[in-house]
Amino acid sequence: MLASLRRNPVNMFEKLLIANRGEIAVRVIRAAREMGIPTVAVYSDCDRLGLHVRMADEAYRLGPSPSTESYLNLERIIEIAQSSHADAIHPGYGFLSENPEFPRRCLAAGICFVGPGASAMQRMGGKVEARKTALEAKVPIVPGTEVPLQDEEQALRIAHQIGFPVLIKAAAGGGGKGMRYVETPGQLSSAFRDAQSEANAAFGDSEVYLEKYLNSPRHIEFQILADRYGNMVHLGERECSIQRRHQKVVEECPSPMMTDELRRRMGDAAVKVASACGYENAGTVEFLVDSENDFYFLEMNTRLQVEHPITEMVTGIDLVKEQLKLAWGEKLSFGQQDVQWQGSAMECRIYAEDPQNDFFPSPGRILRLNSPSGPGVRDDSGIYEGWNVPIYYDPLLSKLIVWGKDRNETMGRMKRALSEYQISGIKTNLPFFKWILAQEAFIAGRLSTDFIERHYSPGDSKKDPPVLQDMAVMAAALHASFQGPSNARGTKEDESPWKLRGRMNGMRNR
Ligand code: ADP
């Protein structure tokens, strides 16, 4: 039966294992299926009925729900790939995707890792090392240290040299962890210690370094694709300036501030950085851009980005298929001059979290789900009605992506799609996006990484009156009870403490 799914049995992988979960695992399965490659899903106990498990051709248990015992268990993943005869592994994003041990172990086991080689990953994985690589490639970096800081005294001396405010950042950083803003010399000592201990707890590595804090910059990143024969292209930018606590929430392409000339210069810089570490496959070079349109290398992500679909929408290039072809050893089938950008795309990251309660995670059962559709709408989702969003992982439910012929049409479509999106049983950040899209500064394209900090207060995302929200949940609960028992139905044990806490807070708020 599997063989009958194959359309291209000669020149492609026999079988692809996806070492991930949720929407990104589903995304990769879709690309593989379109290419005729059978897929293997892996899952933890709480994901046994996950969408990715339902969609893959085969699925195998990794272990208990905590990620350390499942999606981070490298040995077990390799074991499953071998026993299921998968000849390639796609890591998705997060989990093990940026761990150089992963491509190393795959190589040793004779399995193709869909991503860069271990040495490029290692070189760009540490932020201090990545900054050095960018400097060597003559690409400007944010002013700061090029070696890890030894102690507070050294940090203070350097901070005085580059001028306050500064940021202390974890060398192994990611997800904004181990990052501290320091406005005055008096704050440096405690910020230094906090950053070190947070970095140690998150990454098992307490190394920190220092960067000049740029005032209200834009976050603009470039997608690159490279084959193993030295050919590399960039696919343009993604503007990711709308962030909450240094985490992207809305991304768009093209950036409203971009010019052809700046795109060419930034794209060249991205290719230079990636070439300097001998990069292969898909990657992203991130920059901060100041009010003078000067840009500075921030870091490189050596994997598929969460926000990759907006690039797909404007270039028409399927990044996951390209990743698979490049990993198989194909040459890039197009050059820089062939890359064209058409229209405008935007993505909202839909999370199970409560914007009314400081974005507290809100896992639990999805009682009712209406996903948006219609012209220009793409919903990259990892959920379904009846699914129990687990407490164990990042509570990303789906990515709502829209395309329009220009930014105006895109914003109108996004608003329309958000109004169609209905998820009940859990809290989501949908009202937050409705608020963002109504902001004058956002509509005018005046974006910066501190946009939310400057404009948002919790009451702003209070859209529907609470009574209506409650009625919707009650109606959904009644609907679910009329559906009779479902195999996705959980027991009392999987009532999450997060959800209970969320409910209690909800009651307090009323
Ligand atoms: P992480 O890898 O932890 O996500 P990054 O270095 O990618 O950290 O930075 C994440 C975000 O933090 C950036 O998009 C930006 O909003 C903010 N940031 C990082 N460095 C600076 C800086 N030097 N000045 C101002 N903002 C910064």
Coordinates of C-alpha atoms and ligand atoms in Angstrom, one line a residue:
M1 CA 0.0 0.0 0.0
L2 CA 2.8 2.3 0.8
A3 CA 4.5 1.6 -2.5
S4 CA 1.3 2.7 -4.3
L5 CA 1.6 6.1 -2.7
R6 CA 5.0 6.7 -4.4
R7 CA 5.0 8.9 -7.5
N8 CA 8.7 9.2 -7.8
P9 CA 10.1 5.9 -6.7
V10 CA 13.5 6.3 -8.4
N11 CA 15.1 9.5 -7.3
M12 CA 14.0 10.2 -3.8
F13 CA 14.1 8.9 -0.2
E14 CA 12.4 5.6 0.5
K15 CA 10.8 6.9 3.7
L16 CA 11.0 10.0 5.8
L17 CA 10.8 10.1 9.6
I18 CA 9.6 13.4 11.1
A19 CA 11.2 14.0 14.5
N20 CA 8.6 16.5 15.6
R21 CA 5.0 17.1 16.4
G22 CA 2.1 19.5 15.9
E23 CA 1.7 21.7 12.9
I24 CA 5.3 21.4 11.6
A25 CA 5.1 17.6 11.5
V26 CA 1.9 17.9 9.6
R27 CA 3.5 20.5 7.2
V28 CA 6.4 18.1 6.5
I29 CA 4.1 15.1 6.0
R30 CA 2.1 17.1 3.4
A31 CA 5.2 18.0 1.4
A32 CA 6.5 14.4 1.5
R33 CA 3.1 13.0 0.5
E34 CA 3.0 15.4 -2.5
M35 CA 6.4 14.0 -3.5
G36 CA 5.3 10.4 -3.1
I37 CA 7.5 9.8 0.0
P38 CA 6.0 7.6 2.7
T39 CA 6.2 9.1 6.2
V40 CA 6.9 7.9 9.7
A41 CA 5.5 9.9 12.7
V42 CA 6.9 9.7 16.2
Y43 CA 4.8 10.6 19.3
S44 CA 4.8 10.9 23.0
D45 CA 2.1 9.4 25.2
C46 CA -0.1 12.6 25.2
D47 CA 0.3 12.9 21.4
R48 CA -0.9 9.4 20.7
L49 CA -4.0 10.8 18.9
G50 CA -2.2 13.9 17.5
L51 CA -2.9 15.1 14.0
H52 CA 0.6 14.3 12.8
V53 CA 0.1 10.7 14.0
R54 CA -3.2 10.4 12.2
M55 CA -1.7 11.8 9.0
A56 CA 1.5 9.8 8.7
D57 CA 1.7 6.5 7.0
E58 CA 3.3 4.9 10.1
A59 CA 3.6 6.1 13.7
Y60 CA 5.7 4.9 16.6
R61 CA 5.8 5.7 20.3
L62 CA 8.8 7.6 21.6
G63 CA 8.0 7.5 25.3
P64 CA 6.3 9.5 28.1
S65 CA 5.0 13.0 27.5
P66 CA 7.8 15.2 28.8
S67 CA 10.0 16.2 25.9
T68 CA 13.2 15.0 27.6
E69 CA 11.7 11.5 27.5
S70 CA 10.2 11.8 24.0
Y71 CA 11.0 14.4 21.3
L72 CA 14.4 15.0 22.8
N73 CA 15.4 11.3 23.0
L74 CA 17.8 11.2 20.1
E75 CA 18.7 7.5 20.6
R76 CA 15.1 6.4 20.4
I77 CA 14.5 8.5 17.3
I78 CA 17.4 6.9 15.5
E79 CA 16.3 3.5 16.7
I80 CA 12.8 4.0 15.3
A81 CA 14.2 5.4 12.0
Q82 CA 16.3 2.2 11.6
S83 CA 13.6 -0.2 12.6
S84 CA 11.1 1.4 10.3
H85 CA 13.6 1.6 7.4
A86 CA 13.4 5.4 7.1
D87 CA 16.4 6.7 5.1
A88 CA 15.9 10.4 6.0
I89 CA 14.9 12.4 9.1
H90 CA 13.3 15.9 9.0
P91 CA 13.8 17.6 12.4
G92 CA 11.2 20.4 12.0
Y93 CA 12.0 23.3 14.3
G94 CA 12.6 23.4 18.1
F95 CA 13.4 20.2 20.0
L96 CA 16.6 18.6 18.4
S97 CA 16.5 20.6 15.2
E98 CA 19.6 22.7 16.1
N99 CA 21.6 20.1 18.0
P100 CA 24.7 19.2 15.9
E101 CA 24.6 15.8 17.6
F102 CA 21.6 15.0 15.5
P103 CA 23.2 15.3 12.0
R104 CA 26.3 13.6 13.4
R105 CA 24.2 10.6 14.7
C106 CA 22.3 10.4 11.5
L107 CA 25.5 10.3 9.5
A108 CA 26.9 7.5 11.6
A109 CA 23.7 5.5 11.2
G110 CA 23.6 6.0 7.4
I111 CA 20.4 8.1 7.6
C112 CA 20.1 11.5 5.7
F113 CA 19.5 14.5 8.0
V114 CA 17.3 17.0 6.2
G115 CA 19.3 20.1 7.2
P116 CA 22.8 21.5 7.3
G117 CA 25.9 19.5 8.4
A118 CA 27.0 19.3 12.0
S119 CA 29.9 21.7 11.6
A120 CA 27.8 24.6 10.1
M121 CA 25.2 24.0 12.7
Q122 CA 27.8 24.0 15.5
R123 CA 29.4 27.2 14.1
M124 CA 26.2 29.2 13.9
G125 CA 24.6 27.6 17.0
G126 CA 26.7 29.6 19.5
K127 CA 25.9 33.3 19.2
V128 CA 29.4 34.4 19.9
E129 CA 30.9 32.1 17.3
A130 CA 28.2 33.2 14.8
R131 CA 29.0 36.9 15.4
K132 CA 32.7 36.1 14.7
T133 CA 31.7 34.3 11.5
A134 CA 29.6 37.3 10.4
L135 CA 32.5 39.7 11.2
E136 CA 34.9 37.6 9.2
A137 CA 32.4 37.7 6.3
K138 CA 32.5 41.5 6.6
V139 CA 28.8 41.7 7.6
P140 CA 28.1 44.3 10.3
I141 CA 27.1 42.9 13.7
V142 CA 25.4 44.7 16.6
P143 CA 28.2 46.4 18.5
G144 CA 29.2 44.3 21.6
T145 CA 31.6 41.6 22.7
E146 CA 33.1 39.0 20.4
V147 CA 34.1 36.7 23.2
P148 CA 32.1 35.5 26.2
L149 CA 32.2 37.7 29.2
Q150 CA 34.4 36.5 32.1
D151 CA 32.9 38.5 35.0
E152 CA 30.8 41.4 36.0
E153 CA 33.8 43.9 36.1
Q154 CA 34.6 43.1 32.5
A155 CA 30.9 43.4 31.5
L156 CA 30.7 46.8 33.2
R157 CA 33.9 48.1 31.5
I158 CA 32.7 47.0 28.0
A159 CA 29.2 48.4 28.7
H160 CA 30.7 51.8 29.5
Q161 CA 32.7 51.6 26.2
I162 CA 29.8 50.8 24.0
G163 CA 27.3 53.0 26.0
F164 CA 24.2 52.1 27.9
P165 CA 21.6 50.7 27.4
V166 CA 22.9 47.2 26.7
L167 CA 21.6 43.7 26.5
I168 CA 23.2 40.8 28.2
K169 CA 22.5 37.7 26.1
A170 CA 23.1 33.9 26.5
A171 CA 25.7 32.6 24.0
A172 CA 23.6 29.5 23.6
G173 CA 20.5 31.6 23.6
G174 CA 17.1 31.0 22.0
G175 CA 13.5 32.0 22.7
G176 CA 14.6 35.2 24.4
K177 CA 15.9 33.1 27.3
G178 CA 19.0 34.4 29.2
M179 CA 18.5 37.9 27.8
R180 CA 18.5 40.9 30.2
Y181 CA 18.0 44.6 29.4
V182 CA 20.4 46.9 31.3
E183 CA 19.6 50.6 31.3
T184 CA 22.1 51.9 33.9
P185 CA 25.4 50.7 35.3
G186 CA 23.7 50.0 38.7
Q187 CA 21.5 47.3 37.1
L188 CA 24.3 45.5 35.4
S189 CA 25.5 43.2 38.3
S190 CA 22.1 41.6 39.1
A191 CA 21.2 41.4 35.3
F192 CA 24.5 39.6 34.7
R193 CA 23.8 37.0 37.4
D194 CA 20.2 36.5 36.3
A195 CA 21.2 36.1 32.7
Q196 CA 23.8 33.5 33.6
S197 CA 21.6 31.4 35.8
E198 CA 18.7 31.5 33.3
A199 CA 21.0 30.5 30.5
N200 CA 22.4 27.7 32.7
A201 CA 18.9 26.4 33.5
A202 CA 17.7 26.6 29.9
F203 CA 20.7 25.5 27.9
G204 CA 23.1 24.0 30.5
D205 CA 25.5 26.7 29.5
S206 CA 26.0 29.9 31.5
E207 CA 28.1 31.8 29.0
V208 CA 26.8 35.3 28.3
Y209 CA 27.9 38.2 26.1
L210 CA 27.0 41.8 25.7
E211 CA 25.4 43.8 22.9
K212 CA 24.4 47.4 22.5
Y213 CA 20.7 47.7 22.9
L214 CA 19.3 49.2 19.7
N215 CA 16.3 51.5 20.1
S216 CA 13.1 50.4 18.5
P217 CA 14.7 48.4 15.7
R218 CA 13.0 46.2 13.1
H219 CA 13.6 42.5 13.0
I220 CA 14.1 41.5 9.4
E221 CA 15.4 38.1 8.4
F222 CA 16.4 36.5 5.1
Q223 CA 15.6 33.0 3.9
I224 CA 18.5 31.2 2.1
L225 CA 18.7 27.9 0.2
A226 CA 22.0 26.2 -0.5
D227 CA 23.0 23.0 -2.3
R228 CA 26.1 21.0 -1.6
Y229 CA 27.8 22.2 -4.8
G230 CA 28.3 25.8 -3.6
N231 CA 25.1 27.3 -5.1
M232 CA 23.2 29.6 -2.8
V233 CA 20.2 32.0 -3.2
H234 CA 18.2 34.1 -0.9
L235 CA 14.4 34.2 -1.1
G236 CA 14.0 37.7 0.3
E237 CA 13.0 39.0 3.7
R238 CA 10.4 38.4 6.4
E239 CA 9.6 41.3 8.7
C240 CA 9.1 39.8 12.2
S241 CA 9.1 43.0 14.3
I242 CA 5.7 42.4 15.9
Q243 CA 7.0 40.5 19.0
R244 CA 5.9 39.9 22.6
R245 CA 8.7 39.4 25.0
H246 CA 11.2 39.0 22.1
Q247 CA 9.0 36.3 20.5
K248 CA 7.6 36.8 17.1
V249 CA 3.8 36.9 16.9
V250 CA 3.0 38.4 13.4
E251 CA 5.3 38.1 10.4
E252 CA 4.9 39.6 7.0
C253 CA 6.6 39.6 3.6
P254 CA 7.6 41.9 2.0
S255 CA 8.6 44.2 4.8
P256 CA 6.7 47.5 4.4
M257 CA 10.0 49.4 4.7
M258 CA 12.0 47.3 2.1
T259 CA 13.4 48.8 -1.1
D260 CA 14.9 46.8 -3.9
E261 CA 18.3 48.2 -3.2
L262 CA 18.2 47.3 0.6
R263 CA 16.9 43.9 -0.2
R264 CA 19.8 43.3 -2.6
R265 CA 22.3 44.4 0.1
M266 CA 20.8 42.5 2.9
G267 CA 20.3 39.4 0.8
D268 CA 24.0 39.5 -0.3
A269 CA 25.0 39.9 3.4
A270 CA 22.8 36.9 4.3
V271 CA 24.4 34.8 1.6
K272 CA 27.9 35.9 2.7
V273 CA 27.2 34.8 6.3
A274 CA 25.8 31.4 5.3
S275 CA 28.6 30.8 2.8
A276 CA 31.2 31.6 5.5
C277 CA 30.1 28.6 7.5
G278 CA 29.8 26.3 4.4
Y279 CA 26.0 26.2 4.8
E280 CA 23.8 23.7 3.1
N281 CA 20.0 23.3 2.9
A282 CA 17.5 25.9 4.2
G283 CA 18.5 28.5 6.8
T284 CA 17.6 32.0 8.0
V285 CA 19.9 34.9 8.7
E286 CA 18.4 37.4 11.1
F287 CA 19.1 41.1 11.2
L288 CA 18.1 44.1 13.3
V289 CA 17.6 47.3 11.3
D290 CA 17.7 50.7 12.9
S291 CA 15.9 53.9 12.1
E292 CA 18.7 54.9 9.6
N293 CA 18.1 51.6 7.7
D294 CA 21.5 50.3 8.8
F295 CA 21.4 46.6 9.4
Y296 CA 23.2 44.4 11.8
F297 CA 23.6 40.6 11.9
L298 CA 21.7 39.1 14.9
E299 CA 21.9 35.3 14.5
M300 CA 21.4 32.5 12.1
N301 CA 18.8 29.8 12.5
T302 CA 20.0 26.6 11.0
R303 CA 16.6 25.0 10.3
L304 CA 13.1 25.6 8.9
Q305 CA 11.5 28.7 10.5
V306 CA 8.1 28.7 12.0
E307 CA 7.2 31.6 9.7
H308 CA 8.5 30.0 6.5
P309 CA 5.0 29.9 4.8
I310 CA 4.9 33.6 4.1
T311 CA 8.0 33.2 1.9
E312 CA 6.4 30.3 0.2
M313 CA 3.3 32.4 -0.5
V314 CA 5.1 35.3 -2.2
T315 CA 7.8 33.2 -4.0
G316 CA 5.7 30.2 -4.9
I317 CA 8.6 28.0 -3.7
D318 CA 7.8 25.1 -1.4
L319 CA 10.6 25.3 1.1
V320 CA 10.1 21.8 2.6
K321 CA 10.2 20.2 -0.9
E322 CA 13.3 22.2 -1.6
Q323 CA 14.8 21.0 1.7
L324 CA 14.1 17.4 0.7
K325 CA 15.6 17.8 -2.8
L326 CA 18.7 19.5 -1.5
A327 CA 19.2 16.8 1.2
W328 CA 18.8 14.1 -1.4
G329 CA 21.8 15.8 -3.2
E330 CA 20.0 17.6 -6.0
K331 CA 21.4 20.9 -7.4
L332 CA 19.4 24.1 -6.8
S333 CA 17.2 24.2 -9.8
F334 CA 17.1 28.0 -10.0
G335 CA 19.4 31.0 -9.6
Q336 CA 19.0 34.3 -7.8
Q337 CA 17.7 36.1 -10.9
D338 CA 14.9 33.5 -11.1
V339 CA 13.5 34.4 -7.6
Q340 CA 10.4 36.6 -8.0
W341 CA 8.2 38.0 -5.3
Q342 CA 4.5 38.4 -5.9
G343 CA 2.0 40.1 -3.7
S344 CA 2.1 40.2 0.1
A345 CA 1.7 37.6 2.8
M346 CA 1.2 37.7 6.6
E347 CA 1.1 35.1 9.3
C348 CA -0.4 35.1 12.8
R349 CA 0.7 32.5 15.3
I350 CA -2.4 31.2 17.0
Y351 CA -1.6 30.1 20.5
A352 CA -3.6 28.4 23.3
E353 CA -3.0 31.3 25.7
D354 CA -5.1 33.9 27.5
P355 CA -4.4 37.5 26.4
Q356 CA -6.6 38.6 29.3
N357 CA -4.4 36.8 31.8
D358 CA -0.9 37.8 30.8
F359 CA -0.9 35.2 27.9
F360 CA -1.0 32.4 30.4
P361 CA -1.0 29.0 28.6
S362 CA -4.5 27.6 28.2
P363 CA -4.2 23.9 27.2
G364 CA -7.2 21.6 27.3
R365 CA -9.9 20.1 25.0
I366 CA -11.0 21.8 21.9
L367 CA -14.7 21.6 22.0
R368 CA -15.5 23.3 18.8
L369 CA -13.3 24.4 15.9
N370 CA -14.2 26.4 12.8
S371 CA -11.1 27.1 10.7
P372 CA -11.1 29.9 8.2
S373 CA -10.8 29.3 4.5
G374 CA -11.6 31.1 1.2
P375 CA -9.5 33.1 -1.1
G376 CA -5.8 33.6 -0.1
V377 CA -6.1 31.8 3.2
R378 CA -3.9 29.0 4.4
D379 CA -4.2 27.5 7.9
D380 CA -1.2 25.4 8.9
S381 CA -2.8 23.7 11.8
G382 CA -1.8 20.9 14.2
I383 CA -5.2 20.6 15.9
Y384 CA -8.7 19.2 15.3
E385 CA -12.1 19.3 17.1
G386 CA -11.9 17.1 20.2
W387 CA -8.1 17.3 20.4
N388 CA -6.7 17.8 23.9
V389 CA -3.9 20.5 23.7
P390 CA -1.2 19.1 26.0
I391 CA 0.5 21.0 28.8
Y392 CA 3.9 19.7 27.9
Y393 CA 4.9 21.7 24.9
D394 CA 4.8 25.1 23.3
P395 CA 1.0 25.8 23.0
L396 CA 1.1 26.8 19.3
L397 CA -2.2 25.6 17.7
S398 CA -1.8 26.8 14.2
K399 CA -0.4 29.4 11.9
L400 CA -2.9 31.5 10.0
I401 CA -1.3 32.7 6.8
V402 CA -2.9 34.9 4.2
W403 CA -1.9 36.2 0.8
G404 CA -3.1 39.2 -1.1
K405 CA -2.0 41.2 -4.1
D406 CA -0.8 44.0 -1.9
R407 CA -0.5 44.7 1.9
N408 CA -4.0 46.3 2.0
E409 CA -5.7 43.3 0.6
T410 CA -3.6 41.0 2.9
M411 CA -4.7 42.9 6.0
G412 CA -8.4 42.9 4.9
R413 CA -8.1 39.1 4.3
M414 CA -6.4 38.5 7.6
K415 CA -9.1 40.4 9.5
R416 CA -11.8 38.4 7.6
A417 CA -10.0 35.1 8.3
L418 CA -9.6 35.9 12.0
S419 CA -13.3 36.7 12.3
E420 CA -14.0 33.2 10.8
Y421 CA -11.7 31.4 13.2
Q422 CA -13.6 29.9 16.1
I423 CA -11.9 27.8 18.7
S424 CA -13.8 27.0 21.9
G425 CA -13.1 25.1 25.0
I426 CA -9.7 26.8 25.5
K427 CA -8.6 30.4 25.5
T428 CA -6.6 31.6 22.4
N429 CA -4.8 34.8 21.4
L430 CA -7.2 35.4 18.5
P431 CA -8.6 38.6 20.0
F432 CA -5.0 39.9 20.3
F433 CA -4.5 39.7 16.5
K434 CA -7.8 41.5 15.9
W435 CA -6.4 44.3 18.1
I436 CA -3.0 44.4 16.3
L437 CA -4.7 44.6 12.9
A438 CA -6.8 47.5 14.1
Q439 CA -3.8 49.7 15.1
E440 CA -3.1 52.7 13.1
A441 CA 0.7 52.3 13.4
F442 CA 0.4 48.7 12.2
I443 CA -1.8 49.6 9.3
A444 CA 0.7 52.3 8.3
G445 CA 3.5 49.8 8.5
R446 CA 5.3 51.6 11.3
L447 CA 6.6 48.5 12.9
S448 CA 9.3 47.9 15.6
T449 CA 10.2 45.2 18.0
D450 CA 8.8 47.2 20.9
F451 CA 5.4 47.8 19.1
I452 CA 3.4 45.7 21.6
E453 CA 5.2 47.0 24.6
R454 CA 4.4 50.6 23.5
H455 CA 0.9 50.2 22.3
Y456 CA -0.7 47.2 24.1
S457 CA -2.5 46.9 27.5
P458 CA -4.4 43.7 28.5
G459 CA -7.9 45.2 28.2
D460 CA -7.2 45.9 24.5
S461 CA -7.9 42.4 23.4
K462 CA -11.2 42.2 25.2
K463 CA -13.3 41.8 22.1
D464 CA -16.3 39.7 22.8
P465 CA -18.3 40.4 26.0
P466 CA -17.5 37.6 28.6
V467 CA -21.2 36.5 28.6
L468 CA -21.0 35.7 24.9
Q469 CA -17.8 33.9 25.4
D470 CA -19.3 31.8 28.1
M471 CA -22.4 31.0 26.0
A472 CA -20.2 29.9 23.2
V473 CA -18.3 27.5 25.5
M474 CA -21.6 26.2 26.9
A475 CA -23.0 25.7 23.4
A476 CA -19.8 23.9 22.4
A477 CA -19.9 21.7 25.4
L478 CA -23.5 20.7 24.7
H479 CA -22.6 20.1 21.1
A480 CA -19.7 17.8 22.2
S481 CA -21.9 15.9 24.6
F482 CA -24.4 15.2 21.8
Q483 CA -21.6 13.8 19.7
G484 CA -21.3 10.9 22.1
P485 CA -17.9 9.5 23.3
S486 CA -15.0 10.0 20.9
N487 CA -11.8 8.1 20.8
A488 CA -10.0 11.3 21.4
R489 CA -11.8 11.8 24.7
G490 CA -9.5 11.9 27.7
T491 CA -10.0 10.9 31.3
K492 CA -10.0 13.0 34.4
E493 CA -6.2 12.5 34.6
D494 CA -5.6 14.5 31.5
E495 CA -7.3 17.6 32.9
S496 CA -4.3 19.8 32.8
P497 CA -3.2 21.8 35.9
W498 CA -2.5 24.7 33.5
K499 CA -6.1 24.7 32.5
L500 CA -7.4 24.4 36.0
R501 CA -5.2 27.4 37.0
G502 CA -6.5 29.2 33.9
R503 CA -10.1 28.5 35.0
M504 CA -9.5 29.7 38.5
N505 CA -8.0 32.9 37.2
G506 CA -10.8 33.3 34.8
M507 CA -13.3 33.1 37.8
R508 CA -11.2 35.6 39.7
N509 CA -11.4 38.0 36.8
R510 CA -15.1 37.9 36.5
Ligands
ADP1 P1 16.8 34.6 20.8 O1 17.7 33.7 20.0 O2 16.8 34.3 22.2 O3 15.4 34.6 20.2 P2 17.7 36.9 19.4 O4 19.1 37.3 19.5 O5 17.3 36.2 18.1 O6 17.3 36.1 20.7 O7 16.8 38.2 19.6 C1 15.4 38.1 19.8 C2 14.8 39.5 19.8 O8 15.3 40.2 20.9 C3 15.1 40.3 18.6 O9 14.2 40.1 17.5 C4 14.9 41.7 19.1 O10 13.5 42.0 19.3 C5 15.5 41.6 20.5 N1 16.9 41.9 20.5 C6 17.9 41.1 20.4 N2 19.1 41.8 20.4 C7 18.8 43.1 20.5 C8 19.6 44.3 20.6 N3 20.9 44.2 20.6 N4 18.9 45.5 20.6 C9 17.6 45.5 20.6 N5 16.8 44.4 20.6 C10 17.4 43.2 20.5

